[in-house]
């Protein structure tokens, strides 16, 4: 087994429960960790034998572009899509952070983290 991590994927998205958030948008950070078998690719040095980082990033960016009220919802979509498109992934941890959230305080970020295993 092995781990692939994509850290600090930055997007400008329009998630949130407030109408203003749908219009103004804000900065987000996504951290993604997947478990997969890296033994074959470590020997063959062939992209077809591993999980393509470009595809993982593309899934995150595309799902972050679809508006959700809750970070939990967009995180779940990311997980569902990765499991649906990449059979080699056995576990996913995704953290979605809204930077400088409008919650009436000096808060750097609000983050949700989901951990799911292939069933």
C-alpha positions as MATLAB code, in Angstrom:
seq = 'XXXXXXXXXXXXXXXXXXXXXXXXXXXXXXXXXXXXXXXXXXXXXXXXXXXXXXXXXXXXXXXXXXXXXXXXXXXXXXXXXXXXXXXXXXXXXXXXXXXXXXXXXXXXXXXXXXXXXXX';
ca = [
       0.000    0.000    0.000;
       0.978    3.597   -0.353;
      -0.279    7.125    0.061;
      -0.632    9.953   -2.440;
      -1.230   13.454   -1.075;
      -2.245   16.614   -2.868;
      -1.772   19.473   -0.451;
      -3.087   23.010   -0.551;
      -5.162   22.829   -3.735;
      -6.408   26.405   -3.966;
      -9.696   27.441   -5.570;
     -11.963   30.449   -5.642;
     -15.466   29.068   -5.152;
     -18.975   30.126   -4.202;
     -19.998   27.800   -1.368;
     -21.987   28.865    1.666;
     -25.456   29.317    3.110;
     -25.532   33.106    2.692;
     -26.762   34.697   -0.539;
     -23.717   36.995   -0.520;
     -21.399   33.976   -0.601;
     -23.019   32.829   -3.842;
     -22.304   36.223   -5.417;
     -18.961   37.194   -3.919;
     -17.261   33.828   -3.410;
     -14.113   33.247   -1.398;
     -10.834   31.400   -1.247;
     -10.730   27.697   -0.416;
      -8.070   25.125    0.284;
      -8.453   21.387   -0.292;
      -6.083   18.725    1.025;
      -6.488   15.233   -0.379;
      -4.931   11.957    0.707;
      -5.607    8.640   -0.984;
      -4.475    5.089   -0.267;
      -3.596    2.837   -3.165;
      -1.173    0.083   -4.055;
       2.054    1.734   -5.230;
       4.171   -1.418   -5.454;
       3.762   -2.013   -9.190;
       4.317    1.607  -10.241;
       7.387    1.850   -8.018;
       8.925   -0.915  -10.146;
       7.551   -0.157  -13.633;
       7.874    3.648  -13.501;
       4.694    3.762  -15.637;
       1.812    6.188  -15.087;
      -0.764    3.559  -16.050;
       0.250    1.564  -12.946;
      -0.587    4.294  -10.444;
      -3.204    6.944   -9.659;
      -2.712   10.043  -11.816;
      -2.245   13.164   -9.677;
      -3.542   15.293  -12.546;
      -6.866   13.434  -12.505;
      -7.169   13.799   -8.723;
      -6.561   17.544   -8.976;
      -9.027   17.846  -11.863;
     -11.775   16.105   -9.862;
     -11.226   18.418   -6.884;
     -11.237   21.577   -9.026;
     -14.347   20.516  -10.970;
     -16.305   19.616   -7.825;
     -15.241   22.827   -6.070;
     -16.694   24.760   -9.039;
     -20.190   23.371   -8.310;
     -21.878   25.478   -5.639;
     -22.866   23.837   -2.354;
     -24.256   25.355    0.804;
     -22.144   23.097    3.018;
     -18.483   22.129    2.822;
     -19.547   18.629    3.861;
     -21.561   18.336    0.647;
     -18.729   19.315   -1.678;
     -16.346   17.033    0.248;
     -18.747   14.120   -0.188;
     -18.982   14.795   -3.926;
     -15.183   14.715   -4.206;
     -15.041   11.362   -2.380;
     -17.872    9.861   -4.430;
     -16.315   10.916   -7.700;
     -12.856    9.602   -6.874;
     -14.231    6.218   -5.822;
     -16.412    6.158   -8.952;
     -13.640    7.008  -11.400;
     -10.541    5.437   -9.856;
     -11.025    1.803   -8.797;
      -7.473    1.529   -7.399;
      -8.254    3.949   -4.536;
      -9.126    2.158   -1.290;
      -9.285    5.065    1.188;
      -9.749    8.829    0.915;
      -9.232   11.624    3.393;
     -10.344   15.017    2.098;
     -10.249   18.306    3.986;
     -12.088   21.322    2.571;
     -11.267   24.690    4.147;
     -12.985   28.032    3.686;
     -10.380   30.731    4.259;
     -11.403   33.843    6.180;
     -15.010   32.673    6.649;
     -17.713   35.299    7.309;
     -18.590   34.078   10.803;
     -18.269   37.289   12.781;
     -14.800   36.736   14.166;
     -11.125   36.682   13.325;
     -10.919   33.105   12.054;
      -8.281   32.010    9.547;
     -10.246   29.042    8.220;
     -13.100   26.641    8.804;
     -12.317   23.064    7.770;
     -14.303   19.855    7.391;
     -12.526   16.543    6.999;
     -14.052   13.355    5.656;
     -12.459    9.911    5.746;
     -14.026    7.156    3.687;
     -13.077    3.604    2.786;
     -14.145    1.773   -0.357;
     -16.964   -0.592    0.557;
];
